Every structure is written in structure tokens, then in C-alpha cells.
Short mmCIF file of C-alpha atoms and ligand atoms in Angstrom, two decimals:
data_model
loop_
_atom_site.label_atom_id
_atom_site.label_comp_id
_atom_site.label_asym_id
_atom_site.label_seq_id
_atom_site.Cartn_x
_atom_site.Cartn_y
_atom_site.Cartn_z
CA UNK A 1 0.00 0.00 0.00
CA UNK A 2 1.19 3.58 -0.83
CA UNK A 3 1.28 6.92 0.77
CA UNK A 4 -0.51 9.22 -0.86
CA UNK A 5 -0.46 13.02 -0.70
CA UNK A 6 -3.41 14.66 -2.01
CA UNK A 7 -3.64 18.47 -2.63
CA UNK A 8 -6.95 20.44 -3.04
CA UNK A 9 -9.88 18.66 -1.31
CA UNK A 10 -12.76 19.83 -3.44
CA UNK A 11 -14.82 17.66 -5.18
CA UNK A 12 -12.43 15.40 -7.15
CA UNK A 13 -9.21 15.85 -4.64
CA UNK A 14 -11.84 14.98 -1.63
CA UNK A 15 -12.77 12.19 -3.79
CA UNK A 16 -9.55 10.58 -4.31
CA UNK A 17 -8.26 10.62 -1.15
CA UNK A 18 -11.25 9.37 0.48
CA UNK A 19 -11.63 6.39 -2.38
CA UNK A 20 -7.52 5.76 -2.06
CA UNK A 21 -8.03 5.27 1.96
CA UNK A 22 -10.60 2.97 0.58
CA UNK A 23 -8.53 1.18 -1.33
CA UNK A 24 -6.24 0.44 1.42
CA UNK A 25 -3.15 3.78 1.14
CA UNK A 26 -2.17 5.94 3.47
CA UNK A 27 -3.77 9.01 2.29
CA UNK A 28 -3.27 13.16 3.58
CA UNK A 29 -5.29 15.66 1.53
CA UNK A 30 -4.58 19.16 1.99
CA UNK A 31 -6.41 22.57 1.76
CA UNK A 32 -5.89 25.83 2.06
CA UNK A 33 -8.92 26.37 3.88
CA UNK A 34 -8.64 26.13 7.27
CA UNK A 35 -12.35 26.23 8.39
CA UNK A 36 -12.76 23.58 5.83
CA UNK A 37 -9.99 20.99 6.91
CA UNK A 38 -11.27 21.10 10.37
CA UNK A 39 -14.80 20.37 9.11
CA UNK A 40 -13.96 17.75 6.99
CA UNK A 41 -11.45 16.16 9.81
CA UNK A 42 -14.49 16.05 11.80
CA UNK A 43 -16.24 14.21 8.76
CA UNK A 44 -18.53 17.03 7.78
CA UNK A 45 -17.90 17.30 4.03
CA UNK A 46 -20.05 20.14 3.43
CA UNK A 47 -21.65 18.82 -0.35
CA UNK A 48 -23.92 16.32 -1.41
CA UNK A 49 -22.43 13.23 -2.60
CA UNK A 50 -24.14 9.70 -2.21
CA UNK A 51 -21.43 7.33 -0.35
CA UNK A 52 -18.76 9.95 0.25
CA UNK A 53 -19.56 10.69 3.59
CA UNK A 54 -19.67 6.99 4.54
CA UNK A 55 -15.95 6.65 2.84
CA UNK A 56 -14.95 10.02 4.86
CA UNK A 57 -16.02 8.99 7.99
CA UNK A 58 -14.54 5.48 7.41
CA UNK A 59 -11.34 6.98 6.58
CA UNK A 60 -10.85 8.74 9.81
CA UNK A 61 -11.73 5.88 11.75
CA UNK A 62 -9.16 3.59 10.29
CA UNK A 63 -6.70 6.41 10.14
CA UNK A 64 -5.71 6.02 6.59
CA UNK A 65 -7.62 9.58 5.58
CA UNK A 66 -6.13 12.32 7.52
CA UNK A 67 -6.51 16.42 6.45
CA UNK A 68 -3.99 19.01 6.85
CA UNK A 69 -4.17 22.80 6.03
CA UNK A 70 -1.01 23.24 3.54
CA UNK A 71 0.11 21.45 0.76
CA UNK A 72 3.19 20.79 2.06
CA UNK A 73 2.36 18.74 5.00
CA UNK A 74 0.62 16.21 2.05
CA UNK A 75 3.73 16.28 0.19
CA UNK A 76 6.47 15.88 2.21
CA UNK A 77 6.36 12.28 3.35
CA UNK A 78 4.65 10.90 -0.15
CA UNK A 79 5.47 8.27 -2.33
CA UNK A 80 2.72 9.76 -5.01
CA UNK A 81 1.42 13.62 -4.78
CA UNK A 82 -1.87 13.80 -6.81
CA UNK A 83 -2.56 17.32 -7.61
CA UNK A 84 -6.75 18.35 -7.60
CA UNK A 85 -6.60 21.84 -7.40
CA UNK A 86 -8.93 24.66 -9.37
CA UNK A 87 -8.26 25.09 -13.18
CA UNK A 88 -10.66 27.86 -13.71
CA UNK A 89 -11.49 29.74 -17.17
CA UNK A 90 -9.40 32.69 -17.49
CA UNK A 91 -9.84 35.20 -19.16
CA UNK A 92 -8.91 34.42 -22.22
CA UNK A 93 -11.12 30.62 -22.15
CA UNK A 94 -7.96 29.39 -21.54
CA UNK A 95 -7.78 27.07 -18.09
CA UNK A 96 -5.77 29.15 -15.93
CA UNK A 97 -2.87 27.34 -14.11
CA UNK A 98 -1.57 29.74 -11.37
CA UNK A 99 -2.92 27.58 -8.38
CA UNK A 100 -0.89 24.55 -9.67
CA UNK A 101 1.97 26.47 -10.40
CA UNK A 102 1.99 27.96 -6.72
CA UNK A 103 1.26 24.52 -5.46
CA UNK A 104 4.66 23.12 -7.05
CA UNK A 105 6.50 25.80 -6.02
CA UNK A 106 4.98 25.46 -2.60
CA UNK A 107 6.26 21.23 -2.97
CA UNK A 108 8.81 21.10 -4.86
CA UNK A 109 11.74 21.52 -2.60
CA UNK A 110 10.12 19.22 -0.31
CA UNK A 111 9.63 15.96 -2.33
CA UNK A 112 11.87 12.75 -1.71
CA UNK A 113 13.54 11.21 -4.82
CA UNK A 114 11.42 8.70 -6.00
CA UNK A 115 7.50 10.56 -5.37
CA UNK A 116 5.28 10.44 -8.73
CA UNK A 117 3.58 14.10 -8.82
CA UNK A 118 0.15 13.55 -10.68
CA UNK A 119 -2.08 15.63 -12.26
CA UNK A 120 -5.40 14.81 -11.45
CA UNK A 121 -7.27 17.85 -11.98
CA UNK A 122 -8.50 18.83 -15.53
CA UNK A 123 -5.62 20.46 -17.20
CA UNK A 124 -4.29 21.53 -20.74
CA UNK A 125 -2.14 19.90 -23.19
CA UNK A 126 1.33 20.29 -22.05
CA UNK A 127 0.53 20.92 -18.26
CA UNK A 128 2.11 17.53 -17.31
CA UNK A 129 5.33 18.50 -18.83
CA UNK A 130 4.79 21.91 -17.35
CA UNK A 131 4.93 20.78 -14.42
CA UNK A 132 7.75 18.76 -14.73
CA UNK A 133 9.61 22.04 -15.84
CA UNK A 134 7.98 24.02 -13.05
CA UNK A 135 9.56 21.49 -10.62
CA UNK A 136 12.69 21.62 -11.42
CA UNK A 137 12.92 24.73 -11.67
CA UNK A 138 11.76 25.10 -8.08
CA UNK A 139 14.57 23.02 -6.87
CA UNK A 140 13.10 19.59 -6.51
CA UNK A 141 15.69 16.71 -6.39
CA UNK A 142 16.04 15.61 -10.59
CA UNK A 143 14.66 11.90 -9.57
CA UNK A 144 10.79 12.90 -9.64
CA UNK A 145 8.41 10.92 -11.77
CA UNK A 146 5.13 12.68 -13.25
CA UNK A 147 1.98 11.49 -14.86
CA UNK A 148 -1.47 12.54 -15.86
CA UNK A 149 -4.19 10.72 -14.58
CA UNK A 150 -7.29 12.39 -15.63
CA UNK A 151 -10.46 12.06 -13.39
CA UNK A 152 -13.77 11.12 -15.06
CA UNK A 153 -16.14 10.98 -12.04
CA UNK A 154 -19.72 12.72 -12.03
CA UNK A 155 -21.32 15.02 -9.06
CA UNK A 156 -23.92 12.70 -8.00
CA UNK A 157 -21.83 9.81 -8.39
CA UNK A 158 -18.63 11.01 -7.55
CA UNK A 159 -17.36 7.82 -5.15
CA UNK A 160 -19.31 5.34 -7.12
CA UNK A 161 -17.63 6.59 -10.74
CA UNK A 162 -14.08 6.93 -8.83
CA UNK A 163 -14.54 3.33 -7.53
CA UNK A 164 -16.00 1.92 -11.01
CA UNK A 165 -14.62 3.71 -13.94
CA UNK A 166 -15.16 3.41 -17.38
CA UNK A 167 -11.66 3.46 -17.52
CA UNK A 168 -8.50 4.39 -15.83
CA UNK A 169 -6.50 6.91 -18.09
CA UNK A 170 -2.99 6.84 -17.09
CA UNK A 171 -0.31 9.32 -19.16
CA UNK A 172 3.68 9.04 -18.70
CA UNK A 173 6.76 9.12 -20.41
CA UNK A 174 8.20 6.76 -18.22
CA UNK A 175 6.80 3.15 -18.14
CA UNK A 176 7.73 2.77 -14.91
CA UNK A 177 5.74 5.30 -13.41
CA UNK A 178 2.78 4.58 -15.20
CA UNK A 179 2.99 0.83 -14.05
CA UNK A 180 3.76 2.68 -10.08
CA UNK A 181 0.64 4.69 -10.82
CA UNK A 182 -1.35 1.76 -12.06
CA UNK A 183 -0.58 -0.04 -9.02
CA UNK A 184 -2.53 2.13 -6.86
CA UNK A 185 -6.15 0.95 -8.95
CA UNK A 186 -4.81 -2.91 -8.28
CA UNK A 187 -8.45 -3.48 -6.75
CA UNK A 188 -10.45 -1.28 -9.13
CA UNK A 189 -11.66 -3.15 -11.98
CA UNK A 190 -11.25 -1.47 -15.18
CA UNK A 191 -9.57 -0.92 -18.41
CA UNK A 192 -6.12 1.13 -17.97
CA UNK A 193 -4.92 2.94 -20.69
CA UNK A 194 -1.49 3.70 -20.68
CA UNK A 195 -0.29 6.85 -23.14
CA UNK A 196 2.05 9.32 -23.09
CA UNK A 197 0.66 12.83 -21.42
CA UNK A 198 -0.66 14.83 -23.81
CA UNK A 199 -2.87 12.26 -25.02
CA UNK A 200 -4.27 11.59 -21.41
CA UNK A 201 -5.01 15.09 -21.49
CA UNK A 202 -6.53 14.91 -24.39
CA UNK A 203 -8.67 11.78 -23.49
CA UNK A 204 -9.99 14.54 -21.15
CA UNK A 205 -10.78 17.39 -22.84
CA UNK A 206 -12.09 15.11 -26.17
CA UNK A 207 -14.42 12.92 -23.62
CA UNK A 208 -15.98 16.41 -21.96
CA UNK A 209 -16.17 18.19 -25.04
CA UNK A 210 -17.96 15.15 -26.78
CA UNK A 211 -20.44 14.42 -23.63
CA UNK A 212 -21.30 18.64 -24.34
CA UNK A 213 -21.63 18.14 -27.96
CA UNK A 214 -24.16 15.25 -27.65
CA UNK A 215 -26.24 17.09 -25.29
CA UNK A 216 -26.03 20.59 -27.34
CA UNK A 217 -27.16 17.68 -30.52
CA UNK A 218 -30.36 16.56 -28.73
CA UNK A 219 -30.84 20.05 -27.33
CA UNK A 220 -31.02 21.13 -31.13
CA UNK A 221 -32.83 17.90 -32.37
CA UNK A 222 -35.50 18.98 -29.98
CA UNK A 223 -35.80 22.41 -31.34
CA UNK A 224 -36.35 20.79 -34.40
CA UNK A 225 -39.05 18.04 -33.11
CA UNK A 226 -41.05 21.21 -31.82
CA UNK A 227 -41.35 23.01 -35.18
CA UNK A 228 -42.60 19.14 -37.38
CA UNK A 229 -44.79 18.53 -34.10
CA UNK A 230 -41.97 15.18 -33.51
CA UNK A 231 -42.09 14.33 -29.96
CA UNK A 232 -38.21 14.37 -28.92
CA UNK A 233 -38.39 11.31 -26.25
CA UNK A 234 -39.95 8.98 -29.28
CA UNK A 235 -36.83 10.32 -31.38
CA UNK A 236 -34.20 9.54 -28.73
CA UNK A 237 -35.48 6.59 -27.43
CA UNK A 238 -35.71 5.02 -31.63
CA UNK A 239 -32.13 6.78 -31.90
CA UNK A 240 -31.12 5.11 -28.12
CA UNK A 241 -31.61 1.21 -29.34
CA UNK A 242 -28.66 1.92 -32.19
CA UNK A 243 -25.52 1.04 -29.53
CA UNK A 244 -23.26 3.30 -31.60
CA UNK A 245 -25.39 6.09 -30.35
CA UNK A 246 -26.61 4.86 -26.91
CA UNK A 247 -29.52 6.29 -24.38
CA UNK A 248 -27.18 8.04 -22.65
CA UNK A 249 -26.98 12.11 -22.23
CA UNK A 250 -29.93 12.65 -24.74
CA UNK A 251 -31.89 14.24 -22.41
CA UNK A 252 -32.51 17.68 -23.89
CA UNK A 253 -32.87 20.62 -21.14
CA UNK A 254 -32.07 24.07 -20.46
CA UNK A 255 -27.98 23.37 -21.61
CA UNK A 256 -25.38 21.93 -19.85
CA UNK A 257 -23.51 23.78 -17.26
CA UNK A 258 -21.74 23.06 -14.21
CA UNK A 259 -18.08 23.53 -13.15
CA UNK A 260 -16.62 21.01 -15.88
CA UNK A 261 -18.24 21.25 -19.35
CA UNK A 262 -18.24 25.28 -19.77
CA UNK A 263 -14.90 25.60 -18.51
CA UNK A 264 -13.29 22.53 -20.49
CA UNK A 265 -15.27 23.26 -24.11
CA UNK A 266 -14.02 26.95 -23.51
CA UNK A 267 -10.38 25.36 -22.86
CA UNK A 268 -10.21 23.17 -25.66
CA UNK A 269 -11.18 25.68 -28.29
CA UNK A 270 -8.85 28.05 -26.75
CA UNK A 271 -5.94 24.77 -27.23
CA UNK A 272 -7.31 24.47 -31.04
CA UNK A 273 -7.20 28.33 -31.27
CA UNK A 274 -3.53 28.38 -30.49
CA UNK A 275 -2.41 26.11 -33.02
CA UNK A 276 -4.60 27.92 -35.54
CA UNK A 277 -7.79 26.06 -35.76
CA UNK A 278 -11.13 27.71 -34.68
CA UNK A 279 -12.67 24.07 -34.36
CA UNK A 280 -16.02 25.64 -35.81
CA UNK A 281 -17.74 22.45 -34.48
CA UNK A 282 -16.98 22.88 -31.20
CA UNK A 283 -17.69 26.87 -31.29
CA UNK A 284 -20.99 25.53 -32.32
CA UNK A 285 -21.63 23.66 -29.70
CA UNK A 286 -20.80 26.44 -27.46
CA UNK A 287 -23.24 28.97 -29.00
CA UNK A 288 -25.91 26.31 -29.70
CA UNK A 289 -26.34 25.87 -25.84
CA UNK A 290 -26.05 29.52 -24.96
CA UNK A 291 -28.80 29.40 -27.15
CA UNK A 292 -31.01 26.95 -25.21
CA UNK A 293 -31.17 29.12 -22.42
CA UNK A 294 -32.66 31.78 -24.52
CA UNK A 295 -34.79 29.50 -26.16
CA UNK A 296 -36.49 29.06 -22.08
CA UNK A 297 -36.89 32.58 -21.57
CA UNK A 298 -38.71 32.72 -24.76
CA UNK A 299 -40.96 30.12 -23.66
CA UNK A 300 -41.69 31.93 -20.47
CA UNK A 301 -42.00 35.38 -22.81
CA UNK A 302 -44.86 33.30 -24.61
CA UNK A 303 -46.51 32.57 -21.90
CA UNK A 304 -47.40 35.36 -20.10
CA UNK A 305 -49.18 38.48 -21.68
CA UNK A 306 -46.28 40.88 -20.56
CA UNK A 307 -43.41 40.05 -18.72
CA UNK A 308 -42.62 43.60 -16.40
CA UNK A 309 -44.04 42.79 -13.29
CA UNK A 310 -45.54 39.27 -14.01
CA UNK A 311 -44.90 36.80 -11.17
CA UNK A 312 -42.89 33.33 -11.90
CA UNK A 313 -42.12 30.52 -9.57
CA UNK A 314 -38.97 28.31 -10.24
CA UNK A 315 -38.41 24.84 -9.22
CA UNK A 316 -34.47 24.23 -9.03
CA UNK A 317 -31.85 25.76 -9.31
CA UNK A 318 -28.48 23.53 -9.04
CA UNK A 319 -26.73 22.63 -12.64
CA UNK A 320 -28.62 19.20 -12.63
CA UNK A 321 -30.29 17.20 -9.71
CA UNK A 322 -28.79 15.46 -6.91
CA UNK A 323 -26.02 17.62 -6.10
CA UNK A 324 -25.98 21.04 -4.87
CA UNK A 325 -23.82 22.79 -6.94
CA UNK A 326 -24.67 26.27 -8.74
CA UNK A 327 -21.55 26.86 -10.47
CA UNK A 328 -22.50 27.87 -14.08
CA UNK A 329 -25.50 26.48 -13.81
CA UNK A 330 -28.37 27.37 -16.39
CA UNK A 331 -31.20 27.51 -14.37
CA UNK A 332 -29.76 30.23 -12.35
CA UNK A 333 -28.89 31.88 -15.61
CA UNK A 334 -32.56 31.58 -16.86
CA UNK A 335 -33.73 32.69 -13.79
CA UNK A 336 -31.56 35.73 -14.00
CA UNK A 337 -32.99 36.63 -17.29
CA UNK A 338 -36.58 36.84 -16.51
CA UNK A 339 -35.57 38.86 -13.18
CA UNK A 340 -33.49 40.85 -15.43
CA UNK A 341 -36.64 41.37 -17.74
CA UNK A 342 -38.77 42.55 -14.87
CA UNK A 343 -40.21 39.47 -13.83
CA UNK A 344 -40.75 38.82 -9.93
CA UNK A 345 -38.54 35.39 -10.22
CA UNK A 346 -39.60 33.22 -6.52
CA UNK A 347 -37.51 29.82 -6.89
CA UNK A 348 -37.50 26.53 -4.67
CA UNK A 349 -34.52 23.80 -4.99
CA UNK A 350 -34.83 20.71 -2.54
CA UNK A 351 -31.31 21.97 -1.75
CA UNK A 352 -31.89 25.21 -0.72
CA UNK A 353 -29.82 27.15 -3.10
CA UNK A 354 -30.09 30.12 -0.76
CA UNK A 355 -26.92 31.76 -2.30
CA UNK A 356 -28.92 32.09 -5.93
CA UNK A 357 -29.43 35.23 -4.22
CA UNK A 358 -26.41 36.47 -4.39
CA UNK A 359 -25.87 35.34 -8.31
CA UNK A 360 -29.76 36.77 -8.80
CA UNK A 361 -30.07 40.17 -7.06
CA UNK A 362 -33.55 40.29 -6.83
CA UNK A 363 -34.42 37.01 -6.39
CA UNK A 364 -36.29 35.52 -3.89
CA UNK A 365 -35.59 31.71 -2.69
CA UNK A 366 -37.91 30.26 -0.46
CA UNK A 367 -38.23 26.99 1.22
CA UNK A 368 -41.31 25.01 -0.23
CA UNK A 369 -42.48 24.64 -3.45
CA UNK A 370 -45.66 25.51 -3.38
CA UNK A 371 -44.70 28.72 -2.07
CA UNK A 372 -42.59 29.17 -4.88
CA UNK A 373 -45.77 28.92 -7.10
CA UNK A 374 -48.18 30.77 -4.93
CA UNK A 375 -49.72 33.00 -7.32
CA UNK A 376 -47.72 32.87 -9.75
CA UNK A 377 -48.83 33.69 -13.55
CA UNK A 378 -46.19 30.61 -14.92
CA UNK A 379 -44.29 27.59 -13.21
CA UNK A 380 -40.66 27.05 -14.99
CA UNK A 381 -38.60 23.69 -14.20
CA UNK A 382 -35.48 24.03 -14.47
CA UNK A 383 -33.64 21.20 -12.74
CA UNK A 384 -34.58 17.53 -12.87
CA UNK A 385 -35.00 16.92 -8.89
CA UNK A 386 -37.55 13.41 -9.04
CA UNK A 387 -39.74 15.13 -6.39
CA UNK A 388 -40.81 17.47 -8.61
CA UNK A 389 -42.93 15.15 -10.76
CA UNK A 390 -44.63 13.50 -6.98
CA UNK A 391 -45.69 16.77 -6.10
CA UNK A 392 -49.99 17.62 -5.47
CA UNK A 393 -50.48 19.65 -8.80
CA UNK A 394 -54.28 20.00 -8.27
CA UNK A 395 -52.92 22.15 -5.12
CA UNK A 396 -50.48 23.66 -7.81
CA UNK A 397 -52.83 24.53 -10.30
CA UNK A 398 -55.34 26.35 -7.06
CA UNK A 399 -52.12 28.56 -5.99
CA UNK A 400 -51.35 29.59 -9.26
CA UNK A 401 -52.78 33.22 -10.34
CA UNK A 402 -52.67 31.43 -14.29
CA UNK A 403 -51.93 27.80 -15.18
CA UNK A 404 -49.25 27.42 -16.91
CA UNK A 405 -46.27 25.69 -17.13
CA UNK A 406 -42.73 25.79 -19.19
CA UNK A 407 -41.01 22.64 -18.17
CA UNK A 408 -37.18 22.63 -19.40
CA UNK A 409 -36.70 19.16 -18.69
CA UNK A 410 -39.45 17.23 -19.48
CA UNK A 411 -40.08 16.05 -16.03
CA UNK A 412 -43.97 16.26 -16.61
CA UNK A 413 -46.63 14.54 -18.16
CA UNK A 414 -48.15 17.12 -19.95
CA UNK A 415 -51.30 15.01 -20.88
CA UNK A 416 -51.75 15.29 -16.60
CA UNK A 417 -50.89 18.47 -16.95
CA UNK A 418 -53.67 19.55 -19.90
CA UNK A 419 -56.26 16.84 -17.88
CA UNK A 420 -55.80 19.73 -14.55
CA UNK A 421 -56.08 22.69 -17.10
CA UNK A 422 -52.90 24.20 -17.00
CA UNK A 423 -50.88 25.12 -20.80
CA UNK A 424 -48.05 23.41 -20.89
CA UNK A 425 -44.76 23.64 -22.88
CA UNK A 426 -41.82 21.20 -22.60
CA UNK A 427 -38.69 20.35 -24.75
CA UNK A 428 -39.09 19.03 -27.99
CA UNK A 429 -43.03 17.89 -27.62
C1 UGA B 1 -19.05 15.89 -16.22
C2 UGA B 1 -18.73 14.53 -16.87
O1 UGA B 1 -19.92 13.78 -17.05
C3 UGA B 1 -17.75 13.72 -15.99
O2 UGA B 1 -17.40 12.52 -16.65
C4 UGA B 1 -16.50 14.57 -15.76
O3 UGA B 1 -15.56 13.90 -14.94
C5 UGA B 1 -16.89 15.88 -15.11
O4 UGA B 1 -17.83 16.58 -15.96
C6 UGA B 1 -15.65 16.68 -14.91
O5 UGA B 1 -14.96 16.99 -15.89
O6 UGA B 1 -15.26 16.91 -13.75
P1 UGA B 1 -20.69 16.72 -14.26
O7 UGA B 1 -20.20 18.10 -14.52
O8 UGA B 1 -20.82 16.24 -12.86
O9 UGA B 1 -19.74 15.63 -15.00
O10 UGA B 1 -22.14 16.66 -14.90
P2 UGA B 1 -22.91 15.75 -15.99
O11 UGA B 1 -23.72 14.76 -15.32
O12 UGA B 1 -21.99 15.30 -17.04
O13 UGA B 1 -23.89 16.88 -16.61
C7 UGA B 1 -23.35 18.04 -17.25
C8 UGA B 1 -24.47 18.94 -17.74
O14 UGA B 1 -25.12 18.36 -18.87
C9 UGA B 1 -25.56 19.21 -16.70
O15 UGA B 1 -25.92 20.58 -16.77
C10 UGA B 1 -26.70 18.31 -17.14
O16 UGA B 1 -27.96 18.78 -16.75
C11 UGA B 1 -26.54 18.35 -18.65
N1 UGA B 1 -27.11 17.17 -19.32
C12 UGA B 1 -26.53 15.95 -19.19
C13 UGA B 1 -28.23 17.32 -20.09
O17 UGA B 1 -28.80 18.45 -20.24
N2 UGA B 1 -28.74 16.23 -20.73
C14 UGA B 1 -28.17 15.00 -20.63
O18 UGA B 1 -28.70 14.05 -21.26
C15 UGA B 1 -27.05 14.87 -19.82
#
């Protein structure tokens, strides 16, 4: 078993060093956060993640999880540093790198010969060998190994996709590292692919960007189904049964968001852009989903006789159900259309998402649904939370000052909808 050093504990470093004490290792992950290491050391972990406080709190008990406040306290005792630190957009779309390049000047002198530095965190072509420049020129001994190891997990399913991967993408220059690295998944049961790093960083970026362009596909499919009366779940579900096209992420919706696919489609066209190709599908696939917002504000437009003034309820607000994340999410960007169009915008999310407020000046969050509809001239869902569709609608449709509905995500039946005599619009039906 290995020690591991883990730095960043957000949601992919918290993650892996939870899943690695798992697997058996001797893991430390480090933050900078101070407030947040003492939470998490008491096995608070502050998001929702099915199984990952479970693997936390077993962690701490068999003291093979431990969290420290400082990078270097993961690093300087570690046979393998894994590095899960931001890689936000800047400003350019490029992923900016200046946390990991602090973080290896932070380690570098402190690393025995022998320790495998790792980049775990979603990161550009060329960052692995970055950092292999950035390390020795921060003094660390010449006998270092690095690798990419890209992470693939979902919010949601975070511990469950860490512990049963599609795959396990492993990216070296030296064979022996990669085998070192490989070593650590011994009990995971998956596929490893071994490549050099740019390609593993690739893998990355081309799996995202791909994920983004079959959703923006459907998205568009959808708009089409509306216009030739088609009804989108009858097209996806035919299309679904063809394997080389699969059932999976063609739900259409409001666009994808989140803290991954915005940041890493903006990244990789930014990567094609420097080598002097504008990648005009990808661009497309961009604008086509800025455009599906739109296309939900316009529904709500249609709806309602005039918009200044007119009342709407929200249901959700997270990026997609089940977690309760905001980051770039599009129903809080919907919802700060319509307030920014005059509308009085009151919003419910089974997770609270209290701090919509402070995205949404002017938005009011409350704490039931059916508040969040109390007369209200049009209902918009927005997130895909299953309690939605369990909900009393005849006690809906009473609160409501008009009945109507736009439903971005086709949660609804909208033949029980009609049957209670509310007008409702969905995605693609
Ligand atoms: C995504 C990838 O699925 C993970 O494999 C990857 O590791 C992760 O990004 C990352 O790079 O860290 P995540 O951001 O958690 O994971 O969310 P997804 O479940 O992929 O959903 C992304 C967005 O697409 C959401 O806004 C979701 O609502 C939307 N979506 C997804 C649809 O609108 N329709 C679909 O059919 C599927």
C-alpha cells in the first residue's frame, strides 16, 4: 500500500483521497482552507455526494484519511502527490494554471527522490510537462516521476464513478511510473490505458467536449421536433436502441452547465485556437447551448401576456439534480434573465440554493415549493429533482394566479398536466 499526498480537497481531490483510503493507502489531503480541513477532519464534508460521507467517515476511523491545512504537510512524506486543485477559465477561455503552479512551487523543494507528482485535476495539453519544468525549476531533487491521470467521475456519483470507472487513463513518459501509478487501482476493476501525457489530457478534454456536444445535438434535435410537431423522447429513445449512439446524455434541457463542461469546451477551443484552428464544431456547440437558455426565456415570454411585473415561480436551481452545486449552472442563468426582464422570479430547490441570491439580485428563494408557485402567472422547471414530478399539482394549479407551465426538462406529463387545465410547454413535444 502507498502513501498518498493529495492536494486540493474539493470535489475530485476529496474524492480521491477518500476512495484511495478505501482502497487500502495511506492518504493526507490538503487545503488551504482552514475552516474547511477542520470540518472535513471532523467528517462534515459540506456537499452532497451519495457514499462519500460513509468513505470520509470510514477513513478517519481507520486512520488512513487524515486532512492538513497546507500542501506541504501532504507532500512531504509521499510516495505519489496527486494534484486536484482549481483550473478555472481565465480570461482568455484558456484554463488558468496559477494555483498549480503555486502549489509546485509550494512542494517542490520538499519531495523525496522517488515521489510520482500527478495531475489529477483537468488540465491543458502540455501541463504535465509543465509541471515537470515548473519542478525543477523550483529546486526539486532531478529523480521525480510525473503522470497525468485524468479524473472522469460525475457530481452525483462522484465515489461510485471513482470506484468503477469506465476506464483508468494513465499518461507518462516513463513506463515505470505509469505501471507505479497503475498499481494504486490494483483493486479497481477497469480498463487502464497507458499513453504518453498529452494524449491523457486529451482523453480529457475530447471525452468532456464530446459528452457537451451530444447534449447541445439533442438540445437542437428537440428544437427541431417542436417546429414538425416530432415528440423528442420517441426520437431519442428510436435513436437510443442503435448502440453506436446509446440512451445516454440525450436528455434535452435548459444546456449543460456546471463547473466542468463550460470551462473545459471553452479550454479546448482556446488549445485548437492556439495552433490555428477555430474548431467551428466545437464553437458551435458552445453557442448552440447559450442558445437553449434563450430558447427558455422565450418560452416563459410566450406565456405570459407581458413580462414587467408578471410573477414566476422556479423549481431548481443547481446545474442538474442530486447535487448542490450552482456553479455555471443554467437555471440560475434563466432565472436571472426573466428577473433581469422585470419578472418577480420566486424559486425553490430541494437543496436550498439560498446563495442564488447572491448570483440573482432580486431574487427571492424560499423553502417550499408551493410557495414558490403561490400566485404565480407561470411555473418554470429548471432542474430535474424526481420530487418534482410527486408533487400535489391539483394544489399547484389552485395557488397559481394562471396555469401554466414551461417545463425545461421534461419532467412532466403534460397530458396530466392539460387533464388539470394548466398550458403546458416542454422540450421538444
Ligand atoms: C461531467 C462529466 O460527465 C464527468 O465525466 C467529468 O468527470 C466531469 O464533468 C468533470 O470533468 O469533472 P458533471 O459536470 O458532474 O460531469 O455533470 P454531468 O452529469 O456530465 O452533466 C453536465 C451537464 O449536462 C448538466 O448541466 C446536465 O444537466 C446536462 N445534461 C446531461 C443534459 O442536459 N442532458 C443530458 O442528457 C445529460
Amino acid at each position: 500500500m502507498s502513501r498518498v499526498g493529495v492536494v486540493g480537497a474539493g470535489y475530485v481531490g476529496l474524492t480521491t483521497g477518500a476512495c484511495f483510503a478505501h482502497l487500502g493507502h495511506d492518504v493526507v489531503v490538503a487545503d488551504i482552507d482552514a475552516d474547511k480541513v477542520a470540518r472535513l477532519a471532523k467528517g462534515d464534508i459540506g456537499i452532497l455526494e451519495e457514499g462519500l460521507p460513509e468513505l470520509v467517515s470510514e477513513g478517519l476511523a481507520t486512520r488512513r484519511l487524515r486532512f492538513v491545512v497546507g500542501a506541504a504537510h501532504a507532500a512531504a512524506d509521499a510516495e505519489f502527490v496527486f494534484l486536484c486543485v482549481p483550473t478555472p477559465r481565465g480570461t482568455e477561455g484558456n484554463a488558468d494554471l496559477s494555483v498549480v503552479e503555486a502549489v509546485v512551487r509550494e512542494i517542490a523543494p520538499l519531495l523525496r527522490p522517488g515521489t510520482v507528482v500527478v495531475n489529477k485535476s483537468t488540465m491543458p495539453v502540455g501541463s504535465t510537462a509543465l509541471v515537470a519544468r515548473q519542478l525543477a525549476k523550483a529546486g526539486a531533487v532531478a529523480e521525480l516521476g510525473v503522470a497525468s491521470n485524468p479524473e472522469f467521475l460525475r457530481e452525483g456519483t462522484a465515489a461510485r464513478d471513482f470506484l468503477h470507472p469506465y476506464r483508468v487513463v494513465i499518461g507518462a513518459d516513463d513506463p515505470a511510473v505509469a505501471v507505479r501509478v497503475s498499481e494504486l487501482y490494483r483493486d479497481v476493476q477497469a480498463p487502464v490505458l497507458v499513453t504518453n501525457p498529452a494524449s491523457a489530457e486529451m482523453i480529457k478534454y475530447a471525452s468532456n467536449a464530446f459528452l457537451a456536444m451530444k447534449v447541445s445535438y439533442v438540445n437542437a434535435i428537440a428544437n427541431l421536433c417542436e417546429a414538425v410537431t416530432a415528440d423528442v423522447r420517441e426520437v431519442t429513445l428510436g435513436m437510443g436502441y442503435d448502440p453506436r449512439i446509446g440512451f445516454e446524455f440525450l436528455h434535452p434541457g435548459p444546456g449543460w452547465g456546471g463547473s466542468c463542461f463550460p470551462k473545459d469546451t471553452a479550454a479546448l477551443l482556446h488549445t485548437a485556437a492556439r495552433v490555428g484552428d477555430s474548431f467551428p464544431l466545437l464553437a458551435s456547440v458552445i453557442s448552440t447551448n447559450e442558445e437553449q437558455r434563450d430558447r427558455v426565456v422565450s418560452k416563459v415570454r410566450d406565456a405570459l401576456d407581458r413580462t414587467d411585473g408578471r410573477r414566476v415561480g422556479v423549481w431548481g436551481l443547481t446545474f442538474k439534480a442530486n447535487t448542490n452545486d450552482l456553479r455555471d449552472s443554467p437555471a440560475v442563468a434563466v432565472t436571472r434573465h426573466l428577473v433581469g426582464e422585470g419578472m418577480s422570479v420566486r424559486a425553490y430547490d430541494p437543496m436550498g440554493g439560498e446563495s442564488a441570491t447572491d448570483l440573482v439580485p432580486g431574487l427571492e428563494v424560499v423553502t417550499d415549493p408551493y410557495e414558490a408557485c403561490a400566485d404565480a402567472d407561470v411555473l418554470v422547471v429548471l432542474t430535474e429533482w424526481d420530487e418534482f414530478r410527486w408533487l400535489d399539482f391539483t394544489r399547484v394549479a389552485g395557488l397559481m394566479a394562471a396555469r401554466s407551465i414551461v417545463d425545461a426538462r421534461n419532467l412532466l406529463d403534460p397530458a396530466a398536466m392539460r387533464h388539470l387545465g394548466f398550458a403546458y410547454v416542454g422540450v421538444g413535444r
